[in-house]
PDB file of C-alpha atoms in Angstrom:
ATOM      1  CA  VAL A1102      85.878 129.550 112.155  1.00 93.00           C
ATOM      2  CA  GLU A1103      86.570 128.233 115.634  1.00 96.00           C
ATOM      3  CA  GLU A1104      87.972 124.717 115.664  1.00 98.00           C
ATOM      4  CA  ARG A1105      87.170 122.156 118.363  1.00 98.00           C
ATOM      5  CA  SER A1106      88.530 118.645 118.849  1.00 98.00           C
ATOM      6  CA  PHE A1107      86.356 115.877 120.281  1.00 98.00           C
ATOM      7  CA  ALA A1108      88.495 112.944 121.438  1.00 98.00           C
ATOM      8  CA  LEU A1109      85.859 110.325 122.331  1.00 98.00           C
ATOM      9  CA  LYS A1110      86.985 107.694 124.840  1.00 97.00           C
ATOM     10  CA  ASP A1111      85.417 105.589 127.558  1.00 96.00           C
ATOM     11  CA  PHE A1112      86.656 104.355 130.927  1.00 93.00           C
ATOM     12  CA  GLN A1113      85.306 101.568 133.106  1.00 94.00           C
ATOM     13  CA  LEU A1114      85.638 102.113 136.839  1.00 91.00           C
ATOM     14  CA  THR A1115      85.817  99.771 139.810  1.00 89.00           C
ATOM     15  CA  ALA A1116      83.731 100.385 142.929  1.00 88.00           C
ATOM     16  CA  ASP A1117      86.582 102.419 144.454  1.00 91.00           C
ATOM     17  CA  GLY A1118      87.016 104.577 141.341  1.00 88.00           C
ATOM     18  CA  ALA A1119      90.055 102.915 139.763  1.00 92.00           C
ATOM     19  CA  ILE A1120      90.162 102.553 135.978  1.00 91.00           C
ATOM     20  CA  VAL A1121      89.768  98.952 134.818  1.00 91.00           C
ATOM     21  CA  SER A1122      92.801  98.084 132.659  1.00 86.00           C
ATOM     22  CA  GLU A1123      92.665  94.272 132.398  1.00 84.00           C
ATOM     23  CA  ASN A1124      90.013  91.769 131.307  1.00 83.00           C
ATOM     24  CA  ILE A1125      87.809  94.612 130.062  1.00 86.00           C
ATOM     25  CA  ASP A1126      84.261  93.642 129.123  1.00 90.00           C
ATOM     26  CA  SER A1127      83.398  95.952 126.220  1.00 91.00           C
ATOM     27  CA  ASN A1128      79.689  95.381 126.914  1.00 94.00           C
ATOM     28  CA  ALA A1129      79.880  96.495 130.564  1.00 93.00           C
ATOM     29  CA  PRO A1130      78.636  99.912 131.759  1.00 93.00           C
ATOM     30  CA  THR A1131      81.238 102.554 130.989  1.00 95.00           C
ATOM     31  CA  THR A1132      81.911 106.271 131.459  1.00 95.00           C
ATOM     32  CA  ARG A1133      82.047 108.209 128.184  1.00 97.00           C
ATOM     33  CA  THR A1134      84.318 111.233 127.969  1.00 98.00           C
ATOM     34  CA  VAL A1135      85.109 114.070 125.553  1.00 98.00           C
ATOM     35  CA  ASN A1136      88.756 115.158 125.786  1.00 98.00           C
ATOM     36  CA  GLY A1137      88.913 113.341 129.123  1.00 96.00           C
ATOM     37  CA  ALA A1138      85.948 115.245 130.605  1.00 98.00           C
ATOM     38  CA  VAL A1139      82.504 113.951 131.557  1.00 97.00           C
ATOM     39  CA  ASN A1140      79.736 116.025 129.938  1.00 98.00           C
ATOM     40  CA  PRO A1141      81.793 119.183 129.282  1.00 98.00           C
ATOM     41  CA  SER A1142      80.017 122.430 128.389  1.00 98.00           C
ATOM     42  CA  LEU A1143      80.699 124.466 125.265  1.00 98.00           C
ATOM     43  CA  SER A1144      79.033 127.371 123.530  1.00 98.00           C
ATOM     44  CA  ILE A1145      78.288 128.672 120.053  1.00 98.00           C
ATOM     45  CA  ALA A1146      76.558 131.867 118.936  1.00 98.00           C
ATOM     46  CA  PRO A1147      73.323 131.756 116.920  1.00 98.00           C
ATOM     47  CA  GLY A1148      74.369 131.412 113.276  1.00 98.00           C
ATOM     48  CA  GLU A1149      78.036 130.869 114.131  1.00 98.00           C
ATOM     49  CA  THR A1150      79.936 128.168 112.235  1.00 98.00           C
ATOM     50  CA  GLN A1151      82.396 125.918 114.086  1.00 98.00           C
ATOM     51  CA  LEU A1152      84.653 123.129 112.816  1.00 98.00           C
ATOM     52  CA  TRP A1153      84.370 120.025 114.984  1.00 98.00           C
ATOM     53  CA  ARG A1154      86.995 117.322 114.563  1.00 98.00           C
ATOM     54  CA  LEU A1155      85.456 114.083 115.842  1.00 98.00           C
ATOM     55  CA  ALA A1156      87.597 111.033 116.638  1.00 98.00           C
ATOM     56  CA  ASN A1157      86.742 107.771 118.393  1.00 98.00           C
ATOM     57  CA  ILE A1158      90.035 107.064 120.177  1.00 98.00           C
ATOM     58  CA  GLY A1159      88.542 104.340 122.402  1.00 96.00           C
ATOM     59  CA  ALA A1160      89.704 100.745 122.250  1.00 94.00           C
ATOM     60  CA  ASP A1161      86.545  98.770 121.642  1.00 95.00           C
ATOM     61  CA  ILE A1162      83.218 100.577 121.785  1.00 96.00           C
ATOM     62  CA  TRP A1163      81.247 102.412 119.098  1.00 98.00           C
ATOM     63  CA  TYR A1164      79.660 105.853 119.019  1.00 98.00           C
ATOM     64  CA  GLU A1165      76.745 107.183 116.983  1.00 98.00           C
ATOM     65  CA  VAL A1166      76.970 110.904 117.629  1.00 98.00           C
ATOM     66  CA  SER A1167      74.219 113.471 117.191  1.00 98.00           C
ATOM     67  CA  LEU A1168      73.728 117.105 118.189  1.00 98.00           C
ATOM     68  CA  GLU A1169      70.174 117.844 119.179  1.00 98.00           C
ATOM     69  CA  GLY A1170      68.516 120.184 116.664  1.00 97.00           C
ATOM     70  CA  HIS A1171      71.647 120.631 114.535  1.00 98.00           C
ATOM     71  CA  PRO A1172      72.767 118.700 111.424  1.00 98.00           C
ATOM     72  CA  LEU A1173      76.420 117.730 111.073  1.00 98.00           C
ATOM     73  CA  HIS A1174      77.939 118.907 107.776  1.00 98.00           C
ATOM     74  CA  VAL A1175      80.749 116.486 106.826  1.00 98.00           C
ATOM     75  CA  ILE A1176      83.771 118.022 105.064  1.00 98.00           C
ATOM     76  CA  ALA A1177      86.382 115.303 105.747  1.00 98.00           C
ATOM     77  CA  GLU A1178      86.382 111.599 106.624  1.00 98.00           C
ATOM     78  CA  ASP A1179      89.391 109.829 108.130  1.00 98.00           C
ATOM     79  CA  ALA A1180      91.463 112.969 107.350  1.00 96.00           C
ATOM     80  CA  ASN A1181      90.459 112.894 103.673  1.00 96.00           C
ATOM     81  CA  PRO A1182      88.784 116.092 102.413  1.00 96.00           C
ATOM     82  CA  VAL A1183      85.557 115.206 100.609  1.00 97.00           C
ATOM     83  CA  TRP A1184      84.785 115.935  96.976  1.00 96.00           C
ATOM     84  CA  THR A1185      81.075 116.152  97.899  1.00 96.00           C
ATOM     85  CA  ALA A1186      80.129 117.653 101.265  1.00 97.00           C
ATOM     86  CA  TRP A1187      77.114 116.034 102.933  1.00 97.00           C
ATOM     87  CA  SER A1188      74.923 116.457 106.000  1.00 98.00           C
ATOM     88  CA  ALA A1189      73.731 113.921 108.560  1.00 98.00           C
ATOM     89  CA  GLU A1190      71.602 113.882 111.691  1.00 98.00           C
ATOM     90  CA  SER A1191      73.990 111.305 113.201  1.00 98.00           C
ATOM     91  CA  LEU A1192      77.368 109.733 112.389  1.00 98.00           C
ATOM     92  CA  VAL A1193      78.586 106.249 113.344  1.00 98.00           C
ATOM     93  CA  LEU A1194      82.154 106.151 114.650  1.00 98.00           C
ATOM     94  CA  PRO A1195      83.616 102.706 115.308  1.00 98.00           C
ATOM     95  CA  PRO A1196      86.986 102.651 117.073  1.00 98.00           C
ATOM     96  CA  GLY A1197      89.530 104.545 114.972  1.00 98.00           C
ATOM     97  CA  LYS A1198      86.954 106.518 112.952  1.00 98.00           C
ATOM     98  CA  ARG A1199      87.271 110.287 112.352  1.00 98.00           C
ATOM     99  CA  TYR A1200      85.025 112.934 110.822  1.00 98.00           C
ATOM    100  CA  ASP A1201      85.493 116.679 110.378  1.00 98.00           C
ATOM    101  CA  VAL A1202      82.126 118.441 110.472  1.00 98.00           C
ATOM    102  CA  LEU A1203      80.825 121.997 110.358  1.00 98.00           C
ATOM    103  CA  VAL A1204      78.185 122.939 112.924  1.00 98.00           C
ATOM    104  CA  GLN A1205      76.089 126.117 112.785  1.00 98.00           C
ATOM    105  CA  GLY A1206      74.429 127.466 115.897  1.00 98.00           C
ATOM    106  CA  GLY A1207      70.627 127.444 115.834  1.00 98.00           C
ATOM    107  CA  ALA A1208      68.110 129.138 118.120  1.00 98.00           C
ATOM    108  CA  PRO A1209      69.333 130.198 121.593  1.00 98.00           C
ATOM    109  CA  GLY A1210      69.074 127.417 124.142  1.00 98.00           C
ATOM    110  CA  SER A1211      70.735 124.300 125.529  1.00 98.00           C
ATOM    111  CA  TYR A1212      71.317 121.228 123.365  1.00 98.00           C
ATOM    112  CA  ILE A1213      72.721 117.763 124.075  1.00 98.00           C
ATOM    113  CA  PHE A1214      75.587 116.292 122.056  1.00 98.00           C
ATOM    114  CA  ARG A1215      75.052 112.583 122.576  1.00 98.00           C
ATOM    115  CA  THR A1216      75.848 109.097 121.396  1.00 98.00           C
ATOM    116  CA  LEU A1217      72.664 107.283 120.419  1.00 98.00           C
ATOM    117  CA  ASP A1218      71.537 103.804 121.405  1.00 98.00           C
ATOM    118  CA  PHE A1219      73.642 101.453 119.239  1.00 98.00           C
ATOM    119  CA  ASP A1220      73.622  97.672 118.719  1.00 98.00           C
ATOM    120  CA  GLN A1221      76.998  96.376 117.493  1.00 97.00           C
ATOM    121  CA  GLY A1222      75.776  92.776 117.453  1.00 96.00           C
ATOM    122  CA  GLY A1223      78.201  91.560 120.090  1.00 90.00           C
ATOM    123  CA  ASP A1224      77.678  94.586 122.357  1.00 96.00           C
ATOM    124  CA  HIS A1225      74.851  97.046 122.964  1.00 97.00           C
ATOM    125  CA  TYR A1226      75.579 100.642 123.964  1.00 97.00           C
ATOM    126  CA  PRO A1227      72.926 102.881 125.547  1.00 97.00           C
ATOM    127  CA  ASP A1228      72.028 106.467 124.644  1.00 98.00           C
ATOM    128  CA  THR A1229      74.470 108.653 126.615  1.00 98.00           C
ATOM    129  CA  THR A1230      75.099 112.383 126.947  1.00 98.00           C
ATOM    130  CA  LEU A1231      78.585 113.380 125.773  1.00 98.00           C
ATOM    131  CA  ALA A1232      78.542 117.191 126.106  1.00 98.00           C
ATOM    132  CA  THR A1233      76.158 120.104 126.608  1.00 98.00           C
ATOM    133  CA  VAL A1234      76.123 122.822 123.967  1.00 98.00           C
ATOM    134  CA  THR A1235      74.665 126.258 124.726  1.00 98.00           C
ATOM    135  CA  VAL A1236      73.666 128.522 121.851  1.00 98.00           C
ATOM    136  CA  GLU A1237      74.073 132.028 123.245  1.00 98.00           C
ATOM    137  CA  GLY A1238      75.399 135.513 122.576  1.00 98.00           C
ATOM    138  CA  THR A1239      75.061 137.895 119.668  1.00 98.00           C
ATOM    139  CA  ALA A1240      73.696 136.299 116.514  1.00 98.00           C
ATOM    140  CA  VAL A1241      75.898 136.280 113.424  1.00 97.00           C
ATOM    141  CA  THR A1242      75.104 135.745 109.765  1.00 96.00           C
ATOM    142  CA  PRO A1243      75.593 132.034 108.954  1.00 96.00           C
ATOM    143  CA  ALA A1244      78.545 131.326 106.697  1.00 96.00           C
ATOM    144  CA  THR A1245      77.952 129.722 103.320  1.00 97.00           C
ATOM    145  CA  LEU A1246      78.720 126.033 103.725  1.00 97.00           C
ATOM    146  CA  PRO A1247      81.109 124.483 101.198  1.00 97.00           C
ATOM    147  CA  THR A1248      79.814 121.917  98.736  1.00 97.00           C
ATOM    148  CA  SER A1249      83.251 120.419  98.017  1.00 96.00           C
ATOM    149  CA  LEU A1250      86.717 120.452  99.583  1.00 95.00           C
ATOM    150  CA  ILE A1251      88.628 118.810  96.740  1.00 95.00           C
ATOM    151  CA  ALA A1252      88.020 118.097  93.066  1.00 95.00           C
ATOM    152  CA  GLN A1253      86.470 114.715  92.275  1.00 94.00           C
ATOM    153  CA  ASP A1254      89.087 114.210  89.534  1.00 93.00           C
ATOM    154  CA  ASP A1255      92.008 115.123  91.812  1.00 92.00           C
ATOM    155  CA  PRO A1256      94.777 112.650  90.884  1.00 86.00           C
ATOM    156  CA  ALA A1257      95.784 111.963  94.491  1.00 86.00           C
ATOM    157  CA  HIS A1258      92.404 111.894  96.240  1.00 90.00           C
ATOM    158  CA  GLY A1259      89.796 111.589  93.496  1.00 93.00           C
ATOM    159  CA  ASP A1260      87.074 109.184  92.406  1.00 96.00           C
ATOM    160  CA  LEU A1261      88.168 105.605  91.675  1.00 97.00           C
ATOM    161  CA  SER A1262      84.801 104.286  90.462  1.00 95.00           C
ATOM    162  CA  ALA A1263      85.921 104.338  86.809  1.00 95.00           C
ATOM    163  CA  ALA A1264      89.562 103.445  87.468  1.00 95.00           C
ATOM    164  CA  PRO A1265      90.941 100.279  85.807  1.00 96.00           C
ATOM    165  CA  VAL A1266      91.208  97.474  88.387  1.00 98.00           C
ATOM    166  CA  ASP A1267      94.498  95.579  88.209  1.00 98.00           C
ATOM    167  CA  LYS A1268      93.602  92.789  90.646  1.00 98.00           C
ATOM    168  CA  GLU A1269      90.658  91.561  92.721  1.00 98.00           C
ATOM    169  CA  ARG A1270      90.920  89.918  96.127  1.00 98.00           C
ATOM    170  CA  THR A1271      88.469  88.564  98.715  1.00 98.00           C
ATOM    171  CA  LEU A1272      89.125  88.747 102.472  1.00 98.00           C
ATOM    172  CA  VAL A1273      86.941  87.007 105.067  1.00 98.00           C
ATOM    173  CA  PHE A1274      86.638  88.161 108.695  1.00 98.00           C
ATOM    174  CA  SER A1275      85.669  85.378 111.129  1.00 98.00           C
ATOM    175  CA  GLU A1276      85.922  84.627 114.839  1.00 97.00           C
ATOM    176  CA  ASP A1277      85.849  81.865 117.454  1.00 96.00           C
ATOM    177  CA  ASP A1278      84.018  83.203 120.496  1.00 88.00           C
ATOM    178  CA  ASP A1279      84.892  80.237 122.705  1.00 90.00           C
ATOM    179  CA  LEU A1280      88.628  80.689 122.150  1.00 93.00           C
ATOM    180  CA  ASN A1281      88.495  84.517 121.776  1.00 90.00           C
ATOM    181  CA  LYS A1282      90.230  84.242 118.412  1.00 96.00           C
ATOM    182  CA  PHE A1283      89.686  86.554 115.460  1.00 98.00           C
ATOM    183  CA  MET A1284      90.793  85.606 111.961  1.00 98.00           C
ATOM    184  CA  ILE A1285      91.150  86.992 108.449  1.00 98.00           C
ATOM    185  CA  ASP A1286      90.977  84.218 105.836  1.00 98.00           C
ATOM    186  CA  GLY A1287      91.038  81.714 108.700  1.00 97.00           C
ATOM    187  CA  LYS A1288      94.373  82.934 110.106  1.00 97.00           C
ATOM    188  CA  GLN A1289      95.358  84.934 113.151  1.00 97.00           C
ATOM    189  CA  PHE A1290      98.014  87.616 112.688  1.00 97.00           C
ATOM    190  CA  ASP A1291     101.634  86.554 112.286  1.00 97.00           C
ATOM    191  CA  PRO A1292     104.211  89.374 111.889  1.00 94.00           C
ATOM    192  CA  ASN A1293     106.445  87.024 109.916  1.00 96.00           C
ATOM    193  CA  ARG A1294     103.766  86.206 107.316  1.00 97.00           C
ATOM    194  CA  VAL A1295     102.881  88.344 104.294  1.00 97.00           C
ATOM    195  CA  ASP A1296      99.221  87.816 103.408  1.00 97.00           C
ATOM    196  CA  GLN A1297      98.922  90.026 100.311  1.00 97.00           C
ATOM    197  CA  GLN A1298     101.598  91.009  97.811  1.00 97.00           C
ATOM    198  CA  VAL A1299     100.560  94.104  95.837  1.00 97.00           C
ATOM    199  CA  LYS A1300     102.286  96.001  93.050  1.00 97.00           C
ATOM    200  CA  LEU A1301     103.153  99.686  93.339  1.00 97.00           C
ATOM    201  CA  GLY A1302     101.160 101.900  90.984  1.00 96.00           C
ATOM    202  CA  THR A1303      98.106  99.657  90.763  1.00 97.00           C
ATOM    203  CA  VAL A1304      94.475  99.864  91.883  1.00 98.00           C
ATOM    204  CA  GLU A1305      92.998  96.772  93.516  1.00 98.00           C
ATOM    205  CA  GLU A1306      89.412  95.899  94.338  1.00 98.00           C
ATOM    206  CA  TRP A1307      88.932  94.058  97.621  1.00 98.00           C
ATOM    207  CA  THR A1308      85.726  92.336  98.676  1.00 98.00           C
ATOM    208  CA  VAL A1309      85.836  92.218 102.474  1.00 98.00           C
ATOM    209  CA  ARG A1310      83.330  89.753 103.955  1.00 98.00           C
ATOM    210  CA  ASN A1311      82.118  89.433 107.531  1.00 98.00           C
ATOM    211  CA  VAL A1312      80.791  85.955 108.395  1.00 98.00           C
ATOM    212  CA  THR A1313      80.179  86.797 112.073  1.00 98.00           C
ATOM    213  CA  GLU A1314      77.177  87.981 114.085  1.00 97.00           C
ATOM    214  CA  GLU A1315      78.704  91.364 114.966  1.00 97.00           C
ATOM    215  CA  LEU A1316      79.959  94.465 113.193  1.00 98.00           C
ATOM    216  CA  HIS A1317      83.699  94.792 112.554  1.00 98.00           C
ATOM    217  CA  PRO A1318      85.430  98.009 111.433  1.00 98.00           C
ATOM    218  CA  PHE A1319      87.848  97.139 108.621  1.00 98.00           C
ATOM    219  CA  HIS A1320      90.889  99.443 108.735  1.00 98.00           C
ATOM    220  CA  ILE A1321      93.993  99.619 106.547  1.00 98.00           C
ATOM    221  CA  HIS A1322      97.177 101.612 107.122  1.00 97.00           C
ATOM    222  CA  VAL A1323      98.945 103.844 104.545  1.00 95.00           C
ATOM    223  CA  ASP A1324      96.614 103.516 101.522  1.00 95.00           C
ATOM    224  CA  ASP A1325      93.100 104.905 101.943  1.00 97.00           C
ATOM    225  CA  PHE A1326      90.276 103.383  99.897  1.00 98.00           C
ATOM    226  CA  GLN A1327      87.003 104.243  98.208  1.00 98.00           C
ATOM    227  CA  VAL A1328      83.891 102.267  99.089  1.00 98.00           C
ATOM    228  CA  ILE A1329      82.228 100.907  95.928  1.00 98.00           C
ATOM    229  CA  SER A1330      79.345  98.856  97.333  1.00 98.00           C
ATOM    230  CA  ILE A1331      77.854  97.548 100.593  1.00 98.00           C
ATOM    231  CA  ASN A1332      75.996  94.225 100.512  1.00 98.00           C
ATOM    232  CA  GLY A1333      75.840  94.447  96.726  1.00 98.00           C
ATOM    233  CA  GLU A1334      74.241  97.896  96.683  1.00 98.00           C
ATOM    234  CA  PRO A1335      76.256 100.646  94.948  1.00 98.00           C
ATOM    235  CA  TYR A1336      77.658 103.170  97.436  1.00 98.00           C
ATOM    236  CA  GLN A1337      77.838 106.845  96.500  1.00 96.00           C
ATOM    237  CA  ALA A1338      81.181 107.699  98.067  1.00 97.00           C
ATOM    238  CA  SER A1339      81.933 111.324  98.938  1.00 97.00           C
ATOM    239  CA  GLY A1340      85.669 110.752  99.228  1.00 97.00           C
ATOM    240  CA  ARG A1341      88.209 108.238 100.454  1.00 97.00           C
ATOM    241  CA  GLN A1342      88.488 106.730 103.927  1.00 98.00           C
ATOM    242  CA  ASP A1343      90.522 104.221 105.924  1.00 98.00           C
ATOM    243  CA  THR A1344      87.855 102.661 108.176  1.00 98.00           C
ATOM    244  CA  ILE A1345      84.497 101.088 107.215  1.00 98.00           C
ATOM    245  CA  PRO A1346      82.055  98.966 109.279  1.00 98.00           C
ATOM    246  CA  LEU A1347      81.576  95.479 107.843  1.00 98.00           C
ATOM    247  CA  PRO A1348      77.869  94.557 108.072  1.00 98.00           C
ATOM    248  CA  ILE A1349      76.856  91.447 109.987  1.00 98.00           C
ATOM    249  CA  ASN A1350      77.016  88.473 107.605  1.00 98.00           C
ATOM    250  CA  GLY A1351      77.639  90.951 104.802  1.00 98.00           C
ATOM    251  CA  GLU A1352      80.360  92.446 102.659  1.00 98.00           C
ATOM    252  CA  VAL A1353      81.917  95.705 101.527  1.00 98.00           C
ATOM    253  CA  VAL A1354      83.733  96.232  98.222  1.00 98.00           C
ATOM    254  CA  VAL A1355      86.532  98.822  98.223  1.00 98.00           C
ATOM    255  CA  ARG A1356      89.089 100.067  95.719  1.00 98.00           C
ATOM    256  CA  ILE A1357      92.584 100.780  97.012  1.00 98.00           C
ATOM    257  CA  PRO A1358      95.283 102.678  95.089  1.00 97.00           C
ATOM    258  CA  PHE A1359      98.803 101.556  95.972  1.00 96.00           C
ATOM    259  CA  ASN A1360     100.788 104.584  94.842  1.00 93.00           C
ATOM    260  CA  ASP A1361     103.462 105.797  97.229  1.00 90.00           C
ATOM    261  CA  PHE A1362     104.745 103.243  99.711  1.00 93.00           C
ATOM    262  CA  THR A1363     106.827 100.075  99.393  1.00 95.00           C
ATOM    263  CA  GLY A1364     107.194  97.843 102.425  1.00 95.00           C
ATOM    264  CA  LYS A1365     104.990  96.141 104.979  1.00 96.00           C
ATOM    265  CA  PHE A1366     101.837  97.601 106.496  1.00 95.00           C
ATOM    266  CA  VAL A1367      98.795  96.104 108.141  1.00 97.00           C
ATOM    267  CA  TYR A1368      95.036  95.843 107.857  1.00 97.00           C
ATOM    268  CA  HIS A1369      92.860  94.713 110.741  1.00 98.00           C
ATOM    269  CA  CYS A1370      89.651  95.017 112.696  1.00 98.00           C
ATOM    270  CA  HIS A1371      89.863  98.276 114.667  1.00 98.00           C
ATOM    271  CA  ILE A1372      88.076  96.851 117.714  1.00 96.00           C
ATOM    272  CA  LEU A1373      91.356  96.499 119.585  1.00 94.00           C
ATOM    273  CA  ASN A1374      90.329  93.431 121.582  1.00 92.00           C
ATOM    274  CA  HIS A1375      89.738  91.731 118.221  1.00 94.00           C
ATOM    275  CA  GLU A1376      92.968  93.115 116.756  1.00 94.00           C
ATOM    276  CA  ASP A1377      94.990  91.929 119.760  1.00 92.00           C
ATOM    277  CA  SER A1378      93.437  88.454 119.487  1.00 93.00           C
TER     278      SER A1378
END
């Protein structure tokens, strides 16, 4: 199938057309782009299947993407192939988030690929057109969509819900709006400080709490995790991931296998203004 990449990024412009690069207000009006283009056009034949690789490569703002009249069939999340494929009318992509989806062309016509109205708590982003998709040409027989990309018992990427947990930890995300400071467990980042010491070959369960009035995307490098619950409700994970929105005044429980890497790596909020502060 044809493969398309969607690098989602926004730019704020001054009155004379220059890109704002300092003191950026993430809640200000902004120009959304796909692969650097404003509202590009693309086409798909009726019944044709395409692989769309979606990535929010912007610094601070969120996307909730939707293709008018077409479901998005998720086959990978954060570069992890899923053990259960699933379909959605829209997908939320905080900064750093990636999805691989299959799209099948519907009836001939023009359709809008958009980001929906989204309230992040701290910022509010309006409904905006991202690209225009035209279904045209000779119809083809739709491909059979996969139900799984990887076995649920795969030793490297499989289900951790029944795995023995070697250690439990709790992390708390907080902020000081007046000082523009963002903390985990009450501390700002210090490259000379080790916050967690984990043992190679173990599985840990982390409860990550958000005690602020806005969403934060929790992101960890190197070792992808499985979401176990959100706000106490069991979560039916379809695979592993490396980025998850933390609900406002809520919590997410994840299980992380530490299998392959010794050394230092980081976890952080992927809103880069928060990360930098």
